[in-house]
Coordinates of C-alpha atoms in Angstrom, one line a residue:
X398 CA 88.7 119.8 82.5
X399 CA 85.6 121.7 83.4
X400 CA 84.0 118.4 84.4
X401 CA 86.7 117.1 86.7
X402 CA 86.5 117.5 90.5
X403 CA 89.3 116.5 92.9
X404 CA 88.4 116.3 96.5
X405 CA 89.4 114.6 99.8
X406 CA 87.6 113.6 102.9
X407 CA 89.0 114.9 106.2
X408 CA 87.8 114.3 109.8
X409 CA 88.7 113.3 113.3
X410 CA 89.3 109.5 113.8
X411 CA 86.0 107.5 113.8
X412 CA 83.7 110.2 112.4
X413 CA 82.7 108.0 109.5
X414 CA 85.0 109.0 106.5
X415 CA 85.4 105.5 105.1
X416 CA 81.7 104.6 105.5
X417 CA 80.7 107.8 103.7
X418 CA 83.3 107.0 100.9
X419 CA 81.6 103.6 100.6
X420 CA 78.2 105.3 100.0
X421 CA 79.7 107.7 97.4
X422 CA 81.2 104.8 95.5
X423 CA 77.9 102.8 95.7
X424 CA 75.7 105.8 94.7
X425 CA 77.9 106.6 91.6
X426 CA 77.9 102.8 90.8
X427 CA 81.7 102.8 90.8
X428 CA 81.5 99.5 92.8
X429 CA 79.0 96.9 91.9
X430 CA 76.7 95.5 94.6
X431 CA 78.5 92.2 94.3
X432 CA 81.9 93.7 95.1
X433 CA 80.6 96.0 97.8
X434 CA 82.0 95.5 101.3
X435 CA 82.4 97.7 104.3
X436 CA 85.4 100.1 104.1
X437 CA 86.0 99.1 100.5
X438 CA 89.0 101.5 100.2
X439 CA 90.8 100.2 103.3
X440 CA 92.7 97.3 101.7
X441 CA 95.0 96.3 104.6
X442 CA 93.9 93.7 107.0
X443 CA 95.2 95.9 109.8
X444 CA 92.9 98.8 108.8
X445 CA 89.9 96.6 108.9
X446 CA 90.8 95.0 112.3
X447 CA 91.6 98.3 114.0
X448 CA 88.8 100.2 112.2
X449 CA 91.1 103.0 111.2
X450 CA 92.5 104.3 107.9
X451 CA 96.3 104.2 107.8
X452 CA 96.8 105.0 104.1
X453 CA 95.2 107.7 101.9
X454 CA 93.3 106.0 99.0
X455 CA 92.6 107.5 95.7
X456 CA 89.7 106.4 93.5
X457 CA 87.9 107.9 90.4
X458 CA 84.1 108.0 90.1
X459 CA 81.8 109.0 87.2
X460 CA 78.6 110.9 88.0
X461 CA 75.9 112.3 85.7
X462 CA 74.5 115.6 87.1
X463 CA 71.9 117.7 85.2
X464 CA 72.7 115.8 81.9
X465 CA 76.4 116.4 82.2
X466 CA 79.0 113.7 83.0
X467 CA 81.5 114.6 85.7
X468 CA 84.7 112.8 86.8
X469 CA 85.2 112.9 90.5
X470 CA 88.6 112.0 92.0
X471 CA 88.1 111.1 95.7
X472 CA 90.9 110.6 98.2
X473 CA 89.9 109.1 101.6
X474 CA 92.4 110.1 104.3
X475 CA 93.3 108.8 107.8
X476 CA 92.0 110.6 110.9
X477 CA 94.5 109.8 113.6
X478 CA 97.0 112.5 114.6
X479 CA 100.0 110.2 113.8
X480 CA 99.0 110.1 110.1
X481 CA 98.5 113.8 109.5
X482 CA 101.4 113.6 107.0
X483 CA 99.2 111.4 104.8
X484 CA 96.5 114.0 105.0
X485 CA 98.8 116.9 104.0
X486 CA 99.9 114.9 100.9
X487 CA 96.3 114.3 99.9
X488 CA 95.3 117.9 100.4
X489 CA 98.2 119.0 98.2
X490 CA 96.6 117.2 95.2
X491 CA 93.0 118.4 95.7
X492 CA 90.9 121.6 95.2
X493 CA 88.1 120.8 97.7
X494 CA 87.6 118.9 101.0
X495 CA 84.6 117.3 102.7
X496 CA 84.9 118.2 106.3
X497 CA 83.0 115.5 108.2
X498 CA 81.8 115.9 111.8
X499 CA 80.1 113.2 113.8
X500 CA 76.6 114.5 115.0
X501 CA 77.0 112.7 118.3
X502 CA 80.5 113.7 119.2
X503 CA 80.8 117.2 117.8
X504 CA 84.0 118.9 116.7
X505 CA 87.2 117.3 118.0
X506 CA 90.9 118.2 117.9
X507 CA 91.9 116.5 114.7
X508 CA 88.8 118.1 112.9
X509 CA 90.3 121.5 113.7
X510 CA 93.9 120.7 112.7
X511 CA 92.9 119.0 109.4
X512 CA 90.6 122.0 108.6
X513 CA 93.5 124.4 109.1
X514 CA 95.7 122.2 106.8
X515 CA 93.0 122.5 104.1
X516 CA 92.4 126.2 104.6
X517 CA 96.2 126.8 104.3
X518 CA 96.1 125.1 100.9
X519 CA 93.2 127.2 99.8
X520 CA 90.8 124.3 99.5
X521 CA 87.0 124.8 99.2
X522 CA 85.5 123.3 102.4
X523 CA 82.2 121.5 102.3
X524 CA 81.0 120.8 105.9
X525 CA 79.0 117.6 106.3
X526 CA 77.2 116.5 109.5
X527 CA 77.4 112.7 109.6
X528 CA 75.7 110.0 111.7
X529 CA 72.4 112.0 112.1
X530 CA 70.5 108.7 112.4
X531 CA 72.1 107.9 115.8
X532 CA 69.7 108.1 118.7
X533 CA 72.1 110.4 120.7
X534 CA 72.9 112.7 117.8
X535 CA 72.7 116.4 118.5
X536 CA 72.4 117.9 115.0
X537 CA 71.4 121.4 115.9
X538 CA 74.2 121.9 118.5
X539 CA 76.9 120.4 116.3
X540 CA 75.7 122.5 113.4
X541 CA 76.3 125.6 115.6
X542 CA 79.8 124.3 116.3
X543 CA 80.5 123.9 112.6
X544 CA 79.2 127.4 111.7
X545 CA 81.4 128.8 114.5
X546 CA 84.5 127.0 113.4
X547 CA 84.3 127.4 109.6
X548 CA 82.3 130.7 109.4
X549 CA 80.1 129.2 106.7
X550 CA 76.4 129.8 106.3
X551 CA 74.1 127.4 108.4
X552 CA 72.4 126.3 105.2
X553 CA 75.7 125.1 103.7
X554 CA 76.1 122.3 106.3
X555 CA 74.8 119.1 104.7
X556 CA 73.1 116.6 107.0
X557 CA 74.0 113.0 106.1
X558 CA 74.3 109.4 107.3
X559 CA 77.0 107.2 105.9
X560 CA 75.4 104.1 107.3
X561 CA 71.9 104.7 105.9
X562 CA 73.0 106.6 102.8
X563 CA 71.0 109.8 103.6
X564 CA 72.2 113.0 102.0
X565 CA 74.6 111.4 99.5
X566 CA 73.0 113.1 96.5
X567 CA 73.3 116.5 98.2
X568 CA 77.0 115.9 98.9
X569 CA 77.7 115.0 95.3
X570 CA 75.7 118.1 94.1
X571 CA 77.7 120.3 96.5
X572 CA 81.0 118.9 95.2
X573 CA 80.0 119.6 91.6
X574 CA 78.7 123.1 92.3
X575 CA 81.1 124.4 95.0
X576 CA 84.5 122.7 94.3
X577 CA 86.3 124.5 91.5
X578 CA 87.5 122.6 88.4
X579 CA 91.3 122.0 88.3
X580 CA 93.3 124.7 86.6
X581 CA 95.9 123.6 84.1
X582 CA 97.0 123.8 80.5
X583 CA 97.2 120.6 78.4
X584 CA 99.5 122.3 75.9
X585 CA 102.2 123.2 78.4
X586 CA 105.2 120.8 79.2
X587 CA 104.2 118.0 81.6
X588 CA 104.1 118.8 85.3
X589 CA 102.8 116.2 87.7
X590 CA 103.1 115.7 91.5
X591 CA 103.9 112.2 93.0
X592 CA 101.7 111.9 96.1
X593 CA 101.9 108.2 96.7
X594 CA 103.7 105.0 95.6
X595 CA 103.1 101.3 96.1
X596 CA 105.5 98.3 95.7
X597 CA 104.3 95.5 93.5
X598 CA 106.5 92.4 93.6
X599 CA 105.8 91.6 89.9
X600 CA 105.8 94.9 88.2
X601 CA 108.1 97.1 90.3
X602 CA 107.1 100.4 91.8
X603 CA 103.7 101.9 91.0
X604 CA 103.7 105.7 91.2
X605 CA 100.5 107.5 91.9
X606 CA 100.4 111.2 90.7
X607 CA 98.3 114.2 89.9
X608 CA 98.8 116.0 86.6
X609 CA 98.8 119.8 86.8
X610 CA 99.9 120.7 83.3
X611 CA 100.4 118.9 80.0
X612 CA 99.6 115.3 79.0
X613 CA 101.4 112.0 79.7
X614 CA 101.1 109.4 76.9
X615 CA 101.9 105.7 77.1
X616 CA 105.4 104.8 76.0
X617 CA 106.8 108.3 76.4
X618 CA 110.2 109.1 78.0
X619 CA 109.6 110.8 81.4
X620 CA 111.9 112.2 84.0
X621 CA 111.7 112.5 87.8
X622 CA 113.0 116.0 88.7
X623 CA 114.4 115.3 92.2
X624 CA 116.4 112.2 91.3
X625 CA 117.1 113.2 87.7
X626 CA 116.3 109.6 86.6
X627 CA 114.5 108.9 83.2
X628 CA 112.1 106.1 82.5
X629 CA 109.7 104.9 79.8
X630 CA 106.0 105.1 80.7
X631 CA 105.2 101.4 80.1
X632 CA 101.7 101.6 81.5
X633 CA 99.6 104.6 82.6
X634 CA 96.0 104.8 83.6
X635 CA 93.5 105.8 86.2
X636 CA 92.5 104.3 89.6
X637 CA 89.1 102.7 89.8
X638 CA 88.5 99.7 92.2
X639 CA 91.3 98.1 90.2
X640 CA 93.7 99.9 87.8
X641 CA 92.3 100.9 84.4
X642 CA 95.1 101.4 81.8
X643 CA 94.7 104.4 79.4
X644 CA 96.7 105.8 76.5
X645 CA 96.8 109.3 77.9
X646 CA 96.4 111.0 81.3
X647 CA 95.7 114.7 81.0
X648 CA 95.9 117.8 83.1
X649 CA 93.6 117.7 86.1
X650 CA 93.6 113.9 86.3
X651 CA 94.9 111.6 89.0
X652 CA 96.6 108.5 87.6
X653 CA 99.2 105.8 88.1
X654 CA 102.4 105.0 86.3
X655 CA 104.3 101.7 86.0
X656 CA 107.8 101.8 84.4
X657 CA 109.6 98.9 85.9
X658 CA 111.4 100.9 88.6
X659 CA 113.0 98.4 91.0
X660 CA 114.9 100.6 93.4
X661 CA 112.8 102.1 96.2
X662 CA 115.2 105.1 96.5
X663 CA 114.4 106.3 93.0
X664 CA 110.8 107.4 93.9
X665 CA 110.3 110.3 96.2
X666 CA 106.9 111.4 97.3
X667 CA 106.4 115.1 96.5
X668 CA 108.7 114.9 93.5
X669 CA 107.7 116.4 90.1
X670 CA 107.3 114.2 86.9
X671 CA 108.0 115.9 83.6
X672 CA 109.0 114.9 80.0
X673 CA 112.6 113.9 79.4
X674 CA 112.8 115.8 76.0
X675 CA 110.7 118.9 76.9
X676 CA 111.1 119.3 80.7
X677 CA 109.1 121.9 82.7
X678 CA 111.0 124.7 84.5
X679 CA 108.3 125.1 87.1
X680 CA 108.8 122.5 89.8
X681 CA 105.9 121.8 92.2
X682 CA 106.8 123.0 95.7
X683 CA 105.0 123.3 99.1
X684 CA 105.7 119.7 100.0
X685 CA 107.8 119.7 103.2
X686 CA 109.8 116.8 104.4
X687 CA 108.3 114.8 107.3
X688 CA 109.5 115.5 110.8
X689 CA 109.7 112.3 112.9
X690 CA 108.6 112.7 116.5
X691 CA 109.6 109.4 118.1
X692 CA 112.8 107.4 117.5
X693 CA 113.3 103.7 118.2
X694 CA 115.7 100.9 117.2
X695 CA 114.3 98.0 115.2
X696 CA 116.5 94.9 115.2
X697 CA 116.0 91.5 113.6
X698 CA 115.6 88.6 116.0
X699 CA 118.1 86.6 114.0
X700 CA 121.2 88.7 113.0
X701 CA 121.3 86.9 109.6
X702 CA 117.9 88.5 108.7
X703 CA 119.5 92.0 108.6
X704 CA 119.5 92.3 104.8
X705 CA 115.9 91.0 104.5
X706 CA 114.8 93.5 107.0
X707 CA 116.6 96.3 105.0
X708 CA 114.6 95.2 101.9
X709 CA 111.4 95.1 103.8
X710 CA 112.0 98.6 105.2
X711 CA 112.7 100.0 101.7
X712 CA 109.5 98.6 100.4
X713 CA 107.5 99.8 103.4
X714 CA 109.0 103.3 103.0
X715 CA 107.5 103.5 99.5
X716 CA 104.1 102.9 100.8
X717 CA 104.6 105.1 103.9
X718 CA 106.7 108.1 103.1
X719 CA 106.7 109.3 106.7
X720 CA 108.9 106.4 107.8
X721 CA 112.6 107.5 108.3
X722 CA 115.4 105.1 109.0
X723 CA 119.2 104.6 109.0
X724 CA 121.4 101.6 110.0
X725 CA 122.8 101.4 113.6
X726 CA 124.5 98.8 115.8
X727 CA 124.0 97.8 119.4
X728 CA 126.2 95.8 121.6
X729 CA 123.3 93.8 122.9
X730 CA 121.3 93.3 119.7
X731 CA 123.8 93.5 116.8
X732 CA 122.9 95.2 113.6
X733 CA 119.6 97.0 113.1
X734 CA 118.0 100.3 112.2
X735 CA 117.3 103.6 114.0
X736 CA 113.8 104.5 112.8
X737 CA 111.8 107.8 113.1
X738 CA 108.1 107.5 113.5
X739 CA 105.3 110.1 113.7
X740 CA 104.0 108.7 117.0
X741 CA 103.5 105.5 119.0
X742 CA 100.5 104.3 116.9
X743 CA 102.7 104.7 113.8
X744 CA 105.4 102.6 115.4
X745 CA 103.0 99.9 116.3
X746 CA 101.5 99.8 112.8
X747 CA 105.0 99.6 111.2
X748 CA 105.9 96.7 113.5
X749 CA 102.7 94.9 112.6
X750 CA 103.1 95.5 108.9
X751 CA 106.7 94.2 108.9
X752 CA 105.4 91.0 110.5
X753 CA 102.4 90.5 108.3
X754 CA 103.6 91.7 104.9
X755 CA 107.2 90.7 105.0
X756 CA 107.4 88.0 107.7
X757 CA 110.0 90.0 109.7
X758 CA 109.8 89.6 113.5
X759 CA 111.6 92.5 115.0
X760 CA 112.8 93.6 118.5
X761 CA 112.0 97.2 119.3
X762 CA 114.1 99.2 121.7
X763 CA 112.9 101.9 124.1
X764 CA 111.4 104.8 122.0
X765 CA 113.0 108.2 122.6
X766 CA 112.7 111.7 121.1
X767 CA 115.4 113.9 119.5
X768 CA 117.5 116.0 121.9
X769 CA 120.1 118.7 121.2
X770 CA 123.2 118.4 123.4
X771 CA 125.7 121.2 123.6
X772 CA 129.3 120.5 124.7
X773 CA 131.5 122.9 126.7
X774 CA 132.8 124.4 123.5
X775 CA 129.3 125.4 122.5
X776 CA 129.0 122.8 119.6
X777 CA 125.5 121.3 119.0
X778 CA 125.1 117.5 118.8
X779 CA 121.8 115.8 117.7
X780 CA 120.9 112.9 120.0
X781 CA 118.5 110.4 118.5
X782 CA 119.4 107.5 120.8
X783 CA 120.7 107.2 124.4
X784 CA 123.9 105.7 123.0
X785 CA 124.7 109.1 121.2
X786 CA 124.7 110.9 124.5
X787 CA 127.9 113.0 125.3
X788 CA 130.1 112.2 128.2
X789 CA 129.2 114.1 131.4
X790 CA 132.6 115.8 131.5
X791 CA 132.2 117.5 128.1
X792 CA 128.4 118.1 128.3
X793 CA 127.3 121.6 129.0
X794 CA 123.5 121.4 128.7
X795 CA 120.7 119.6 126.9
X796 CA 117.6 121.0 125.1
X797 CA 114.5 118.9 124.6
X798 CA 111.6 119.3 122.2
X799 CA 108.4 121.0 123.5
X800 CA 105.0 120.6 121.9
X801 CA 101.8 122.6 122.0
X802 CA 99.1 120.1 122.9
X803 CA 95.5 121.0 122.2
X804 CA 93.0 118.9 124.1
X805 CA 89.2 119.2 123.6
X806 CA 87.0 117.5 126.2
X807 CA 83.8 117.5 128.2
X808 CA 83.9 120.0 131.0
X809 CA 83.5 117.3 133.7
X810 CA 86.9 115.7 133.0
X811 CA 88.9 119.0 133.1
X812 CA 90.4 118.3 136.6
X813 CA 91.9 114.9 135.9
X814 CA 93.2 116.1 132.5
X815 CA 95.0 119.1 133.9
X816 CA 96.4 116.8 136.7
X817 CA 97.7 114.4 134.0
X818 CA 99.3 117.2 132.0
X819 CA 100.9 118.7 135.1
X820 CA 102.3 115.3 136.0
X821 CA 103.9 115.1 132.6
X822 CA 105.7 118.4 133.3
X823 CA 103.2 120.4 131.2
X824 CA 102.3 124.1 131.7
X825 CA 98.8 125.3 131.2
X826 CA 98.6 128.1 128.5
X827 CA 94.9 128.7 128.0
X828 CA 91.5 127.2 128.7
X829 CA 88.4 128.3 126.9
X830 CA 84.8 127.0 126.7
X831 CA 83.7 126.2 123.1
X832 CA 80.2 125.5 124.4
X833 CA 78.7 125.2 127.9
X834 CA 80.2 121.7 128.4
X835 CA 83.1 121.5 125.9
X836 CA 86.5 122.9 126.8
X837 CA 89.6 123.5 124.8
X838 CA 92.8 123.3 126.9
X839 CA 96.2 124.3 125.5
X840 CA 99.3 123.0 127.2
X841 CA 103.0 123.3 126.5
X842 CA 104.8 120.1 127.5
X843 CA 107.9 118.0 126.7
X844 CA 107.5 115.6 123.8
X845 CA 109.4 112.9 125.7
X846 CA 106.7 112.8 128.3
X847 CA 104.0 112.3 125.7
X848 CA 105.7 109.5 123.8
X849 CA 104.8 106.6 126.1
X850 CA 101.3 106.4 127.3
X851 CA 99.9 109.9 127.4
X852 CA 97.3 109.3 124.7
X853 CA 96.0 106.1 126.4
X854 CA 95.8 107.7 129.8
X855 CA 94.0 110.7 128.4
X856 CA 91.4 108.5 126.8
X857 CA 91.0 106.5 130.1
X858 CA 90.5 109.5 132.4
X859 CA 88.1 111.2 130.0
X860 CA 86.1 107.9 129.2
X861 CA 87.2 108.3 125.5
X862 CA 85.7 111.8 125.1
X863 CA 89.0 113.9 125.1
X864 CA 90.7 114.4 121.7
X865 CA 94.2 115.4 121.2
X866 CA 96.2 117.2 118.6
X867 CA 99.8 118.4 119.0
X868 CA 102.6 120.3 117.1
X869 CA 106.2 120.9 117.8
X870 CA 107.0 124.4 118.9
X871 CA 110.6 124.7 120.1
X872 CA 113.6 123.2 122.0
X873 CA 114.0 124.3 125.6
X874 CA 116.9 123.6 128.1
X875 CA 116.1 120.8 130.5
X876 CA 117.9 118.8 133.2
X877 CA 118.0 115.4 131.4
X878 CA 120.2 112.5 132.3
X879 CA 121.0 109.1 130.7
X880 CA 119.8 106.2 132.7
X881 CA 121.7 102.9 132.1
X882 CA 120.6 99.4 133.0
X883 CA 123.3 96.9 134.0
X884 CA 123.0 93.1 134.4
X885 CA 125.9 91.7 136.4
X886 CA 127.9 94.9 135.8
X887 CA 127.3 94.7 132.0
X888 CA 125.5 97.6 130.4
X889 CA 122.5 96.7 128.2
X890 CA 122.5 99.6 125.8
X891 CA 119.1 98.7 124.3
X892 CA 117.4 99.4 127.7
X893 CA 119.1 102.8 128.3
X894 CA 116.8 105.8 128.3
X895 CA 117.2 109.6 128.5
X896 CA 114.9 110.8 131.4
X897 CA 114.4 114.0 133.4
X898 CA 116.6 114.0 136.6
X899 CA 113.6 114.5 138.9
X900 CA 112.0 111.3 137.5
X901 CA 115.1 109.2 137.1
X902 CA 115.1 107.6 140.6
X903 CA 111.5 106.5 140.4
X904 CA 112.0 105.3 136.8
X905 CA 115.2 103.3 137.7
X906 CA 113.5 101.6 140.7
X907 CA 110.4 100.6 138.7
X908 CA 112.5 99.4 135.8
X909 CA 114.7 97.1 138.0
X910 CA 111.6 95.7 139.7
X911 CA 110.0 95.0 136.3
X912 CA 113.1 93.3 134.9
X913 CA 113.3 91.1 138.0
X914 CA 109.8 89.8 137.2
X915 CA 110.6 89.3 133.5
X916 CA 114.1 87.8 133.4
X917 CA 114.3 84.0 133.7
X918 CA 116.3 82.7 136.7
X919 CA 119.7 81.2 135.9
X920 CA 122.0 78.8 137.7
X921 CA 123.8 81.9 139.0
X922 CA 122.5 85.1 140.7
X923 CA 121.8 88.1 138.5
X924 CA 122.3 91.6 139.8
X925 CA 120.1 94.2 138.1
X926 CA 121.2 97.8 138.6
X927 CA 120.1 101.2 137.3
X928 CA 122.8 103.9 137.1
X929 CA 123.2 107.5 136.2
X930 CA 126.9 107.8 135.0
X931 CA 128.9 106.0 137.8
X932 CA 126.2 106.4 140.4
X933 CA 124.0 103.3 141.1
X934 CA 120.5 104.5 142.0
X935 CA 118.6 101.2 142.3
X936 CA 119.4 97.5 142.6
X937 CA 117.5 94.2 142.6
X938 CA 119.0 90.7 142.9
X939 CA 117.5 87.7 141.1
X940 CA 118.6 84.7 143.1
X941 CA 120.1 81.6 141.5
X942 CA 118.3 78.4 140.8
X943 CA 119.8 75.8 143.2
X944 CA 120.3 72.2 142.3
X945 CA 120.3 69.9 145.3
X946 CA 123.8 68.3 145.0
X947 CA 123.6 66.5 148.3
X948 CA 120.5 64.5 147.3
X949 CA 122.6 61.4 146.5
X950 CA 124.2 61.2 150.0
X951 CA 122.5 58.7 152.3
X952 CA 123.7 59.3 155.8
X953 CA 127.5 59.2 156.1
X954 CA 129.9 61.9 157.3
X955 CA 129.0 65.6 157.1
X956 CA 132.3 66.3 155.3
X957 CA 131.1 64.5 152.2
X958 CA 128.1 66.9 151.9
X959 CA 130.3 69.9 152.7
X960 CA 132.7 68.9 149.9
X961 CA 129.9 68.7 147.4
X962 CA 128.5 72.1 148.4
X963 CA 132.0 73.7 148.2
X964 CA 132.4 72.3 144.7
X965 CA 129.0 73.7 143.8
X966 CA 129.9 77.1 145.2
X967 CA 133.1 77.2 143.0
X968 CA 131.0 76.3 140.0
X969 CA 128.5 79.1 140.6
X970 CA 131.4 81.6 140.9
X971 CA 132.9 80.5 137.6
X972 CA 129.4 80.4 135.9
X973 CA 128.7 83.9 137.0
X974 CA 131.9 85.1 135.3
X975 CA 131.2 83.5 132.0
X976 CA 127.4 83.1 132.1
X977 CA 125.2 85.2 129.7
X978 CA 121.8 86.6 130.7
X979 CA 119.2 86.0 128.0
X980 CA 116.8 89.1 127.8
X981 CA 113.3 88.2 126.6
X982 CA 111.6 90.5 124.0
X983 CA 109.0 91.5 126.7
X984 CA 111.7 93.1 128.7
X985 CA 112.3 95.7 125.9
X986 CA 108.6 96.5 125.7
X987 CA 108.1 96.5 129.5
X988 CA 109.7 99.9 129.7
X989 CA 106.7 101.3 127.8
X990 CA 104.3 99.9 130.4
X991 CA 106.1 100.8 133.6
X992 CA 103.0 102.2 135.2

């Protein structure tokens, strides 16, 4: 075990983690030149297209240093704020972390929050200054920022370039010299942490784990502590570019296990694996349940696809433990699921993956956050969807979640950023200059205001320089109302939203205008209304398509034409009573892009 090192790579999005991981794999000859491609660990098409890491990926490398052979377990992690749960799982299974900072962009919000996650887990931090080959790199300034942030010695910061492969040998040397070897006892009962799982349609569920104590042998009976289920270890091994089966996986190692598990519910990330006959009493803790930030309904386009969508969601949840869902029904859309996501990017990725990996096209309702509603008797109700909202006559008050947002930006964009946050009902807490032209601004603001397009707007007004990180702080009392949308007097529950009363009128007006553009005209007129309770606050009318029924009358008496028009008028009246309004998929998404 003295020659094993477990480490992860953490950084802000786009600071070059995956490229650096590629160079480490190349340098240690884990991947042959023939198999080498950019972002070799990002195995989803989506990751390559968007240029982001969505999943943490574990891989084992061998490296000979000063005549000794070392086994290095590397976990590459995502950098976007929506996937920080993946990062916390990876950190739980490591002893060291490479903290990567882009020499041209400096320290950004996610760099800081990931660093705090690593420090909280007592990881050894190795600071790396990446992209030093860029023409606009500022190595000396950024080195100062790293020293200020981590409190390390200036000589400990390793200058490297993932693209050109500079400094890779120094990074490997630092990992071997600075990161402690894993602590564990091979003779104790088996104690291993599940930190990931993948669904394989031929072999069932593959469990990825890190062994803390004991040894796991092929064919042994093992037990999952949280679910109490027992299985035979049909195949165990370690993770290289492919899977390499082994007869034993020992303390300190990261490995995989296949035992023909078919049910997604039986594997819980963060669970402890132990022997069935000689179980451990010491269960691994420190692994909190994920807290979803954004809730939205996902519905199949065809109601008959409901069961297929359920299967797809279960398989996806294995691969993405931060996805939370439960079944729900809607009058407009039928049966579907209420899902909890970590943010808007996470929601977009889940939608894409359902479409690509499982051929499931879904309709998404308006995202909302979780509110607490208190009735007149003082009882608390949890509101995840506008349809759960209490009746106004028994509602006392509503509390909404507030977050602490940390924004780091260039000083020249500070005015527009503060303006944006104020517009989103934020209150400025503090503002301090990290260097002469980099400012850290801390705001308290409602999560509901941040859900929609805050991140995009922040990037636009700061030309991409501002970086954002946020955490939930508390629930505060707010004046929130439920805004309903009605078509010809029928409520469309999938378009309802919970909004602040001050913004409800503008929101309702814009929503009606947008729906007027998106709905297709029918043979009868459609009345689009926005209402709070029984009060209509906005109305638009989509006029009917008119067929010229008098076209066949050549001359003759006017009464013939009038008779035909009267007949048409009657038909329109009847049609409006029985006619259904088809709502296109874009209408549900339009709410997100109201500005």
